[in-house]
Coordinates of C-alpha atoms (C1' of nucleotides) in Angstrom, one line a residue:
Chain A
M1070 CA 10.3 15.3 15.0
E1071 CA 6.6 14.6 15.5
T1072 CA 5.5 16.1 12.2
Y1073 CA 3.9 13.6 9.7
C1074 CA 4.4 10.9 12.3
K1075 CA 0.9 9.5 11.7
F1076 CA 0.4 9.9 8.0
E1077 CA 1.2 6.2 7.8
T1078 CA -2.2 5.6 9.5
A1079 CA -4.0 7.1 6.6
L1080 CA -1.8 5.1 4.2
D1081 CA -2.7 1.9 5.9
I1082 CA -6.4 2.5 5.7
L1083 CA -6.4 3.6 2.0
T1084 CA -4.0 0.9 0.9
G1085 CA -5.6 -2.0 -0.9
K1086 CA -6.0 -2.7 -4.5
W1087 CA -9.7 -1.8 -4.7
K1088 CA -10.2 0.8 -1.9
P1089 CA -9.6 3.8 -4.1
V1090 CA -12.2 2.9 -6.7
I1091 CA -14.7 1.8 -4.1
L1092 CA -14.4 5.0 -2.2
L1093 CA -14.6 7.0 -5.5
N1094 CA -17.9 5.3 -6.4
L1095 CA -19.4 5.8 -3.0
F1096 CA -18.3 9.5 -2.8
N1097 CA -19.7 10.1 -6.3
N1098 CA -22.9 8.1 -6.1
G1099 CA -23.9 8.4 -2.4
T1100 CA -25.4 5.0 -1.7
L1101 CA -24.9 1.8 -3.6
R1102 CA -25.9 -1.8 -3.2
F1103 CA -23.4 -4.6 -3.2
S1104 CA -24.4 -5.7 -6.6
E1105 CA -24.3 -2.1 -7.9
L1106 CA -20.7 -1.7 -6.7
Q1107 CA -19.9 -5.0 -8.5
K1108 CA -21.4 -3.6 -11.7
A1109 CA -19.5 -0.4 -11.3
I1110 CA -16.2 -2.3 -10.8
P1111 CA -16.5 -5.1 -13.2
D1112 CA -13.1 -6.7 -12.5
I1113 CA -13.5 -7.0 -8.8
T1114 CA -14.5 -10.4 -7.3
K1115 CA -17.2 -10.7 -4.7
K1116 CA -14.6 -11.9 -2.2
M1117 CA -12.4 -8.8 -2.6
L1118 CA -15.4 -6.4 -2.7
A1119 CA -16.7 -7.8 0.6
Q1120 CA -13.2 -7.9 2.2
Q1121 CA -12.3 -4.3 1.3
L1122 CA -15.7 -3.0 2.3
R1123 CA -15.4 -4.8 5.7
E1124 CA -12.1 -3.0 6.3
L1125 CA -13.5 0.4 5.4
E1126 CA -16.5 -0.3 7.5
Y1127 CA -14.3 -1.3 10.5
H1128 CA -12.5 2.0 10.2
D1129 CA -15.8 3.8 10.1
I1130 CA -15.2 5.2 6.6
V1131 CA -18.0 3.2 5.1
R1132 CA -21.5 2.7 6.5
R1133 CA -23.2 -0.7 5.9
E1134 CA -27.0 -1.0 6.1
V1135 CA -28.6 -4.4 5.9
Y1136 CA -32.3 -4.7 5.0
P1137 CA -33.6 -7.9 6.6
Q1138 CA -35.5 -9.3 3.7
V1139 CA -35.3 -12.1 1.1
P1140 CA -33.4 -11.8 -1.1
P1141 CA -31.0 -9.8 1.0
K1142 CA -30.4 -6.1 0.3
V1143 CA -27.3 -4.3 1.6
E1144 CA -26.5 -0.7 1.0
Y1145 CA -23.1 1.0 1.3
S1146 CA -22.3 4.6 1.7
I1147 CA -19.7 6.9 3.1
S1148 CA -20.4 7.4 6.8
A1149 CA -20.7 10.8 8.3
Y1150 CA -17.3 10.4 9.9
G1151 CA -15.9 9.1 6.6
R1152 CA -16.6 12.3 4.9
R1153 CA -13.8 13.8 7.0
I1154 CA -11.3 12.0 4.8
A1155 CA -12.4 13.9 1.7
P1156 CA -9.8 16.8 2.1
V1157 CA -7.1 14.2 2.4
L1158 CA -8.2 12.5 -0.9
Q1159 CA -8.5 16.0 -2.4
A1160 CA -4.9 16.9 -1.4
M1161 CA -3.6 13.6 -2.7
N1162 CA -5.6 14.0 -5.9
D1163 CA -4.3 17.5 -6.6
W1164 CA -0.7 16.4 -6.0
G1165 CA -1.3 13.3 -8.1
V1166 CA -2.5 15.4 -11.1
G1167 CA 0.6 17.6 -10.9
H1168 CA 2.8 14.7 -10.4
I1169 CA 1.7 12.9 -13.6
E1170 CA 2.6 16.1 -15.5
H1171 CA 5.9 16.2 -13.7
M1172 CA 6.7 12.6 -14.6
N1173 CA 5.8 13.3 -18.2
E1174 CA 8.2 16.1 -18.3
L1175 CA 11.0 14.0 -16.8
Y1176 CA 10.4 10.7 -18.7
G1177 CA 8.1 11.6 -21.6
E1178 CA 4.5 10.8 -22.2
E1179 CA 5.0 7.2 -23.2
R1180 CA 5.9 6.1 -19.7
K1181 CA 3.1 6.0 -17.2
A1182 CA 3.6 8.2 -14.1
E1183 CA 2.7 5.6 -11.6
S1184 CA 5.0 2.9 -13.0
F1185 CA 8.5 2.2 -11.9
P1186 CA 10.8 0.1 -14.1
G1187 CA 10.7 -3.4 -12.8
N1188 CA 7.1 -3.1 -11.4
Chain B
M1236 CA -17.0 12.2 -11.6
E1237 CA -13.4 13.3 -12.0
T1238 CA -12.8 14.3 -8.4
Y1239 CA -10.2 12.3 -6.5
C1240 CA -9.6 10.4 -9.7
K1241 CA -5.8 10.6 -9.3
F1242 CA -5.4 10.2 -5.6
E1243 CA -4.3 6.7 -6.3
T1244 CA -1.2 8.0 -7.8
A1245 CA 0.0 9.5 -4.5
L1246 CA -1.0 6.2 -2.9
D1247 CA 1.2 4.2 -5.3
I1248 CA 4.2 6.3 -4.6
L1249 CA 3.9 6.4 -0.9
T1250 CA 3.1 2.7 -0.5
G1251 CA 5.9 0.5 0.6
K1252 CA 6.8 -0.8 4.0
W1253 CA 9.7 1.6 4.6
K1254 CA 8.8 4.7 2.5
P1255 CA 7.0 6.6 5.3
V1256 CA 9.8 6.3 7.8
I1257 CA 12.4 7.1 5.1
L1258 CA 10.6 10.2 4.1
L1259 CA 10.1 11.2 7.7
N1260 CA 13.8 11.0 8.4
L1261 CA 14.8 12.9 5.3
F1262 CA 12.2 15.6 6.0
N1263 CA 13.3 16.0 9.5
N1264 CA 17.1 15.8 9.1
G1265 CA 17.6 17.3 5.7
T1266 CA 20.4 15.3 4.3
L1267 CA 21.5 11.8 5.4
R1268 CA 24.0 9.3 4.2
F1269 CA 23.0 5.7 3.3
S1270 CA 24.6 4.5 6.5
E1271 CA 22.9 7.2 8.6
L1272 CA 19.5 6.2 7.3
Q1273 CA 20.4 2.6 8.2
K1274 CA 21.2 3.7 11.7
A1275 CA 18.1 5.7 12.0
I1276 CA 16.0 2.7 10.8
P1277 CA 17.6 -0.2 12.6
D1278 CA 15.2 -2.9 11.2
I1279 CA 15.6 -2.1 7.6
T1280 CA 17.9 -4.2 5.4
K1281 CA 20.4 -2.7 2.9
K1282 CA 18.4 -4.3 0.1
M1283 CA 15.1 -2.7 1.1
L1284 CA 16.7 0.7 1.9
A1285 CA 18.3 0.8 -1.5
Q1286 CA 15.2 -0.4 -3.3
Q1287 CA 12.8 2.1 -1.7
L1288 CA 15.3 4.9 -2.1
R1289 CA 15.5 4.0 -5.9
E1290 CA 11.8 4.2 -6.2
L1291 CA 11.5 7.5 -4.4
E1292 CA 14.4 8.8 -6.5
Y1293 CA 12.7 7.7 -9.7
H1294 CA 9.6 9.7 -8.8
D1295 CA 11.8 12.7 -8.1
I1296 CA 10.8 12.8 -4.4
V1297 CA 14.3 12.0 -3.2
R1298 CA 17.6 13.4 -4.5
R1299 CA 20.6 11.2 -4.5
E1300 CA 24.1 12.7 -4.6
V1301 CA 27.2 10.5 -5.1
Y1302 CA 30.6 11.6 -4.0
P1303 CA 33.2 9.8 -6.2
Q1304 CA 35.6 8.8 -3.6
V1305 CA 36.9 5.7 -1.7
P1306 CA 35.2 4.7 0.4
P1307 CA 32.0 5.8 -1.3
K1308 CA 29.8 8.5 0.1
V1309 CA 26.2 8.9 -1.0
E1310 CA 23.8 11.5 0.4
Y1311 CA 20.1 11.5 0.2
S1312 CA 17.7 14.4 0.7
I1313 CA 14.2 15.5 -0.3
S1314 CA 14.4 17.0 -3.7
A1315 CA 13.1 20.5 -4.4
Y1316 CA 10.2 19.0 -6.2
G1317 CA 9.7 16.5 -3.5
R1318 CA 8.9 19.1 -1.0
R1319 CA 5.7 19.7 -2.8
I1320 CA 4.4 16.5 -1.3
A1321 CA 4.7 17.9 2.2
P1322 CA 1.1 19.4 2.4
V1323 CA -0.2 16.0 1.4
L1324 CA 1.7 14.3 4.2
Q1325 CA 0.5 17.0 6.5
A1326 CA -3.1 16.4 5.5
M1327 CA -2.7 12.7 6.0
N1328 CA -1.0 13.2 9.3
D1329 CA -3.7 15.5 10.6
W1330 CA -6.4 13.1 9.6
G1331 CA -4.4 10.2 11.0
V1332 CA -4.1 11.8 14.5
G1333 CA -7.8 12.4 14.6
H1334 CA -8.6 9.0 13.3
I1335 CA -6.6 7.3 16.0
E1336 CA -8.7 9.1 18.6
H1337 CA -11.8 8.2 16.7
M1338 CA -10.8 4.5 16.7
N1339 CA -10.1 4.6 20.4
E1340 CA -13.6 6.0 21.0
L1341 CA -15.1 3.3 18.9
Y1342 CA -13.1 0.3 20.0
G1343 CA -11.3 1.4 23.1
E1344 CA -7.6 2.2 23.8
E1345 CA -6.5 -1.4 23.9
R1346 CA -6.9 -1.9 20.2
K1347 CA -4.5 -0.1 17.9
A1348 CA -6.2 2.3 15.5
E1349 CA -4.3 1.0 12.4
S1350 CA -5.0 -2.6 13.0
F1351 CA -7.9 -4.6 11.5
P1352 CA -8.9 -7.9 13.0
G1353 CA -7.3 -10.6 10.9
N1354 CA -4.4 -8.4 9.8
Chain C
dC587 C1' -28.5 -11.2 -3.5
dA588 C1' -24.8 -11.0 -0.7
dG589 C1' -21.9 -13.2 1.1
dC590 C1' -18.0 -17.0 3.1
dA591 C1' -14.7 -21.1 2.5
dT592 C1' -11.1 -23.1 0.1
dC593 C1' -7.3 -23.3 -2.7
dC594 C1' -3.7 -21.2 -5.5
dC595 C1' -0.5 -17.9 -7.2
dA596 C1' 2.3 -13.5 -7.7
dT597 C1' 4.7 -10.4 -5.6
dA598 C1' 6.6 -7.7 -1.6
dC599 C1' 9.6 -8.4 1.6
dG600 C1' 13.5 -10.7 4.4
dA601 C1' 18.2 -13.3 5.2
dT602 C1' 22.5 -14.0 3.7
dA603 C1' 26.5 -13.7 1.0
dC604 C1' 29.5 -11.2 -2.1
dT605 C1' 31.8 -6.8 -4.4
dG606 C1' 33.9 -2.2 -6.3
Chain D
dC660 C1' 30.8 2.5 2.5
dA661 C1' 27.2 1.5 -0.4
dG662 C1' 25.6 -1.3 -2.6
dT663 C1' 23.9 -6.0 -5.8
dA664 C1' 22.7 -11.1 -6.3
dT665 C1' 20.4 -15.0 -4.9
dC666 C1' 17.4 -17.4 -2.5
dG667 C1' 13.5 -18.3 0.7
dT668 C1' 9.1 -16.8 2.9
dA669 C1' 4.8 -14.5 3.9
dT670 C1' 1.0 -11.9 2.6
dG671 C1' -2.4 -9.9 -0.6
dG672 C1' -5.1 -10.9 -4.0
dG673 C1' -7.6 -14.1 -7.7
dA674 C1' -10.6 -18.3 -9.1
dT675 C1' -14.0 -21.1 -8.0
dG676 C1' -17.7 -23.3 -5.5
dC677 C1' -21.1 -23.4 -1.7
dT678 C1' -25.0 -21.2 1.2
dG679 C1' -28.9 -18.6 4.0

DNA sequence: CAGCATCCCATACGATACTG
DNA sequence: CAGTATCGTATGGGATGCTG
Protein backbone atom coordinates (compact mmCIF):
# COMPACT_ATOMS: atom_id res chain seq x y z
CA MET A 1 0.00 0.00 0.00
CA GLU A 2 3.04 2.23 0.33
CA THR A 3 4.53 1.47 -3.05
CA TYR A 4 4.73 4.40 -5.48
CA CYS A 5 3.33 6.60 -2.74
CA LYS A 6 5.88 9.33 -3.38
CA PHE A 7 6.24 9.26 -7.13
CA GLU A 8 3.98 12.30 -7.16
CA THR A 9 6.85 14.22 -5.56
CA ALA A 10 9.04 13.73 -8.61
CA LEU A 11 6.09 14.65 -10.80
CA ASP A 12 5.56 17.93 -8.96
CA ILE A 13 9.16 18.94 -9.39
CA LEU A 14 9.44 18.03 -13.06
CA THR A 15 6.09 19.49 -14.04
CA GLY A 16 6.20 22.85 -15.70
CA LYS A 17 6.10 23.75 -19.34
CA TRP A 18 9.82 24.46 -19.66
CA LYS A 19 11.47 22.30 -17.02
CA PRO A 20 12.14 19.34 -19.31
CA VAL A 21 13.92 21.36 -21.97
CA ILE A 22 15.83 23.38 -19.37
CA LEU A 23 17.05 20.24 -17.65
CA LEU A 24 17.91 18.69 -20.98
CA ASN A 25 20.08 21.64 -21.93
CA LEU A 26 21.86 21.70 -18.60
CA PHE A 27 22.47 17.96 -18.57
CA ASN A 28 23.85 18.08 -22.10
CA ASN A 29 25.90 21.26 -21.90
CA GLY A 30 27.09 21.30 -18.31
CA THR A 31 27.04 25.00 -17.53
CA LEU A 32 25.10 27.74 -19.28
CA ARG A 33 24.51 31.41 -18.72
CA PHE A 34 21.00 32.81 -18.48
CA SER A 35 21.34 34.31 -21.95
CA GLU A 36 22.69 31.06 -23.38
CA LEU A 37 19.66 29.20 -22.08
CA GLN A 38 17.46 31.80 -23.69
CA LYS A 39 19.24 31.31 -26.97
CA ALA A 40 18.93 27.53 -26.67
CA ILE A 41 15.19 27.83 -25.94
CA PRO A 42 14.07 30.59 -28.28
CA ASP A 43 10.36 30.54 -27.39
CA ILE A 44 10.79 30.95 -23.64
CA THR A 45 10.32 34.35 -22.06
CA LYS A 46 12.74 35.75 -19.51
CA LYS A 47 10.00 35.59 -16.91
CA MET A 48 9.35 31.90 -17.39
CA LEU A 49 13.03 31.02 -17.67
CA ALA A 50 13.79 32.78 -14.39
CA GLN A 51 10.74 31.32 -12.68
CA GLN A 52 11.38 27.73 -13.66
CA LEU A 53 15.06 28.03 -12.80
CA ARG A 54 14.15 29.38 -9.34
CA GLU A 55 11.95 26.37 -8.71
CA LEU A 56 14.59 23.91 -9.85
CA GLU A 57 17.13 25.78 -7.74
CA TYR A 58 14.87 25.65 -4.70
CA HIS A 59 14.65 21.89 -5.05
CA ASP A 60 18.44 21.72 -5.34
CA ILE A 61 18.32 20.24 -8.83
CA VAL A 62 19.92 23.26 -10.43
CA ARG A 63 22.86 25.23 -9.12
CA ARG A 64 22.97 29.00 -9.63
CA GLU A 65 26.26 30.87 -9.52
CA VAL A 66 26.32 34.65 -9.58
CA TYR A 67 29.44 36.53 -10.64
CA PRO A 68 29.34 39.93 -8.94
CA GLN A 69 30.26 42.11 -11.87
CA VAL A 70 28.74 44.61 -14.28
CA PRO A 71 27.11 43.59 -16.51
CA PRO A 72 25.91 40.66 -14.41
CA LYS A 73 26.87 37.11 -15.22
CA VAL A 74 24.91 34.17 -13.86
CA GLU A 75 25.67 30.55 -14.64
CA TYR A 76 23.38 27.59 -14.24
CA SER A 77 24.24 23.92 -14.01
CA ILE A 78 22.88 20.66 -12.63
CA SER A 79 23.89 20.46 -8.96
CA ALA A 80 25.78 17.48 -7.58
CA TYR A 81 22.61 16.34 -5.89
CA GLY A 82 20.61 17.08 -9.02
CA ARG A 83 22.48 14.42 -10.96
CA ARG A 84 20.72 11.84 -8.82
CA ILE A 85 17.58 12.46 -10.83
CA ALA A 86 19.24 11.26 -14.03
CA PRO A 87 18.16 7.61 -13.63
CA VAL A 88 14.58 8.75 -13.21
CA LEU A 89 14.76 10.81 -16.39
CA GLN A 90 16.38 7.85 -18.12
CA ALA A 91 13.60 5.49 -17.04
CA MET A 92 10.97 7.96 -18.14
CA ASN A 93 12.74 8.49 -21.43
CA ASP A 94 13.06 4.78 -22.16
CA TRP A 95 9.41 4.22 -21.39
CA GLY A 96 8.47 7.27 -23.46
CA VAL A 97 10.31 6.01 -26.52
CA GLY A 98 8.50 2.68 -26.33
CA HIS A 99 5.22 4.38 -25.64
CA ILE A 100 5.38 6.53 -28.76
CA GLU A 101 5.77 3.34 -30.78
CA HIS A 102 2.90 1.73 -28.91
CA MET A 103 0.64 4.70 -29.63
CA ASN A 104 1.57 4.54 -33.30
CA GLU A 105 0.57 0.91 -33.39
CA LEU A 106 -2.74 1.68 -31.71
CA TYR A 107 -3.73 4.87 -33.48
CA GLY A 108 -1.40 5.18 -36.47
CA GLU A 109 1.52 7.44 -37.22
CA GLU A 110 -0.59 10.47 -38.03
CA ARG A 111 -1.65 11.04 -34.46
CA LYS A 112 0.97 12.23 -32.02
CA ALA A 113 1.58 9.93 -29.07
CA GLU A 114 1.39 12.69 -26.48
CA SER A 115 -1.85 14.13 -27.71
CA PHE A 116 -5.28 13.29 -26.43
CA PRO A 117 -8.37 14.17 -28.42
CA GLY A 118 -9.68 17.38 -27.01
CA ASN A 119 -6.31 18.63 -25.73
CA MET B 1 21.99 15.14 -27.36
CA GLU B 2 19.21 12.59 -27.71
CA THR B 3 19.31 11.37 -24.15
CA TYR B 4 16.17 12.02 -22.09
CA CYS B 5 14.60 13.56 -25.17
CA LYS B 6 11.32 11.73 -24.63
CA PHE B 7 10.96 11.78 -20.89
CA GLU B 8 8.49 14.59 -21.40
CA THR B 9 6.13 12.03 -22.94
CA ALA B 10 5.85 10.15 -19.66
CA LEU B 11 5.40 13.46 -17.88
CA ASP B 12 2.49 14.43 -20.12
CA ILE B 13 0.68 11.19 -19.47
CA LEU B 14 1.18 11.17 -15.71
CA THR B 15 0.37 14.84 -15.23
CA GLY B 16 -3.09 15.60 -13.98
CA LYS B 17 -4.26 16.32 -10.49
CA TRP B 18 -5.77 12.87 -9.89
CA LYS B 19 -3.77 10.52 -12.11
CA PRO B 20 -1.23 9.53 -9.46
CA VAL B 21 -3.80 8.53 -6.87
CA ILE B 22 -5.96 6.78 -9.46
CA LEU B 23 -3.00 4.74 -10.71
CA LEU B 24 -1.97 3.99 -7.15
CA ASN B 25 -5.37 2.57 -6.33
CA LEU B 26 -5.53 0.46 -9.45
CA PHE B 27 -2.01 -0.88 -9.02
CA ASN B 28 -2.71 -1.79 -5.42
CA ASN B 29 -6.22 -3.17 -5.75
CA GLY B 30 -6.21 -4.73 -9.18
CA THR B 31 -9.72 -4.04 -10.37
CA LEU B 32 -12.12 -1.40 -9.12
CA ARG B 33 -15.53 -0.17 -10.14
CA PHE B 34 -16.15 3.48 -10.84
CA SER B 35 -17.96 3.87 -7.54
CA GLU B 36 -15.20 2.09 -5.65
CA LEU B 37 -12.65 4.50 -7.04
CA GLN B 38 -14.86 7.35 -5.93
CA LYS B 39 -15.03 5.93 -2.46
CA ALA B 40 -11.26 5.44 -2.38
CA ILE B 41 -10.70 9.04 -3.50
CA PRO B 42 -13.34 10.98 -1.58
CA ASP B 43 -12.45 14.47 -2.85
CA ILE B 44 -12.62 13.68 -6.56
CA THR B 45 -15.72 14.61 -8.53
CA LYS B 46 -17.37 12.24 -10.98
CA LYS B 47 -16.42 14.56 -13.79
CA MET B 48 -12.72 14.53 -12.97
CA LEU B 49 -12.66 10.81 -12.26
CA ALA B 50 -14.26 10.04 -15.62
CA GLN B 51 -12.05 12.51 -17.45
CA GLN B 52 -8.77 11.29 -16.04
CA LEU B 53 -9.77 7.67 -16.55
CA ARG B 54 -10.58 8.42 -20.21
CA GLU B 55 -7.14 9.89 -20.73
CA LEU B 56 -5.40 6.97 -19.08
CA GLU B 57 -7.54 4.61 -21.13
CA TYR B 58 -6.68 6.45 -24.34
CA HIS B 59 -3.00 5.94 -23.59
CA ASP B 60 -3.65 2.25 -22.93
CA ILE B 61 -2.50 2.49 -19.32
CA VAL B 62 -5.92 1.70 -17.91
CA ARG B 63 -8.36 -0.92 -19.15
CA ARG B 64 -12.09 -0.22 -19.02
CA GLU B 65 -14.59 -3.06 -19.01
CA VAL B 66 -18.30 -2.38 -19.34
CA TYR B 67 -20.85 -4.91 -18.19
CA PRO B 68 -24.02 -4.33 -20.22
CA GLN B 69 -26.57 -4.51 -17.45
CA VAL B 70 -28.91 -2.32 -15.44
CA PRO B 71 -27.78 -0.69 -13.29
CA PRO B 72 -24.49 -0.27 -15.18
CA LYS B 73 -21.27 -1.79 -13.94
CA VAL B 74 -17.89 -0.62 -15.19
CA GLU B 75 -14.59 -1.96 -13.97
CA TYR B 76 -11.19 -0.35 -14.28
CA SER B 77 -7.78 -1.95 -14.02
CA ILE B 78 -4.20 -1.43 -15.16
CA SER B 79 -3.89 -2.87 -18.67
CA ALA B 80 -1.30 -5.48 -19.53
CA TYR B 81 0.64 -2.81 -21.40
CA GLY B 82 0.08 -0.37 -18.56
CA ARG B 83 2.07 -2.50 -16.18
CA ARG B 84 5.15 -1.57 -18.16
CA ILE B 85 5.06 1.85 -16.54
CA ALA B 86 5.56 0.34 -13.08
CA PRO B 87 9.38 0.58 -13.15
CA VAL B 88 9.09 4.25 -14.02
CA LEU B 89 6.77 4.87 -11.09
CA GLN B 90 9.11 2.87 -8.89
CA ALA B 91 12.13 4.94 -9.98
CA MET B 92 10.20 8.15 -9.39
CA ASN B 93 9.00 6.89 -6.01
CA ASP B 94 12.48 5.90 -4.87
CA TRP B 95 13.86 9.25 -5.90
CA GLY B 96 10.92 11.03 -4.27
CA VAL B 97 11.49 9.32 -0.93
CA GLY B 98 15.13 10.37 -0.92
CA HIS B 99 14.23 13.83 -2.09
CA ILE B 100 11.83 14.46 0.76
CA GLU B 101 14.66 13.66 3.16
CA HIS B 102 17.01 15.91 1.23
CA MET B 103 14.54 18.79 1.40
CA ASN B 104 14.14 18.26 5.13
CA GLU B 105 17.90 18.51 5.54
CA LEU B 106 18.01 21.69 3.50
CA TYR B 107 14.97 23.50 4.80
CA GLY B 108 13.90 21.63 7.92
CA GLU B 109 11.01 19.33 8.70
CA GLU B 110 8.46 22.09 9.00
CA ARG B 111 8.40 22.82 5.29
CA LYS B 112 6.93 20.23 2.99
CA ALA B 113 9.31 18.84 0.41
CA GLU B 114 6.94 19.26 -2.50
CA SER B 115 6.08 22.85 -1.83
CA PHE B 116 7.74 25.86 -3.30
CA PRO B 117 7.32 29.28 -1.73
CA GLY B 118 4.61 31.02 -3.63
CA ASN B 119 2.84 27.85 -4.75
C1' DC C 1 22.86 41.02 -18.72
C1' DA C 2 19.68 39.17 -15.83
C1' DG C 3 16.20 39.91 -13.81
C1' DC C 4 11.23 41.57 -11.57
C1' DA C 5 6.40 43.85 -11.87
C1' DT C 6 2.20 44.18 -14.03
C1' DC C 7 -1.46 42.87 -16.70
C1' DC C 8 -3.92 39.52 -19.50
C1' DC C 9 -5.53 35.13 -21.23
C1' DA C 10 -6.16 29.99 -21.80
C1' DT C 11 -6.88 26.10 -19.76
C1' DA C 12 -7.34 22.78 -15.81
C1' DC C 13 -10.17 22.01 -12.41
C1' DG C 14 -14.54 22.34 -9.39
C1' DA C 15 -19.80 22.67 -8.37
C1' DT C 16 -24.04 21.52 -9.70
C1' DA C 17 -27.72 19.57 -12.28
C1' DC C 18 -29.49 16.19 -15.39
C1' DT C 19 -29.83 11.23 -17.71
C1' DG C 20 -29.86 6.23 -19.80
C1' DC D 1 -24.58 3.14 -11.27
C1' DA D 2 -21.94 5.60 -14.23
C1' DG D 3 -21.74 8.85 -16.41
C1' DT D 4 -22.45 13.90 -19.50
C1' DA D 5 -23.49 19.03 -19.80
C1' DT D 6 -23.05 23.48 -18.28
C1' DC D 7 -21.25 26.97 -15.89
C1' DG D 8 -17.94 29.33 -12.81
C1' DT D 9 -13.22 29.80 -10.81
C1' DA D 10 -8.28 29.53 -10.03
C1' DT D 11 -3.81 28.88 -11.60
C1' DG D 12 -0.07 28.53 -15.03
C1' DG D 13 1.72 30.74 -18.44
C1' DG D 14 2.49 34.79 -22.07
C1' DA D 15 3.31 39.91 -23.44
C1' DT D 16 5.27 43.88 -22.30
C1' DG D 17 7.78 47.34 -19.82
C1' DC D 18 11.07 48.81 -16.20
C1' DT D 19 15.64 48.40 -13.45
C1' DG D 20 20.37 47.62 -10.96
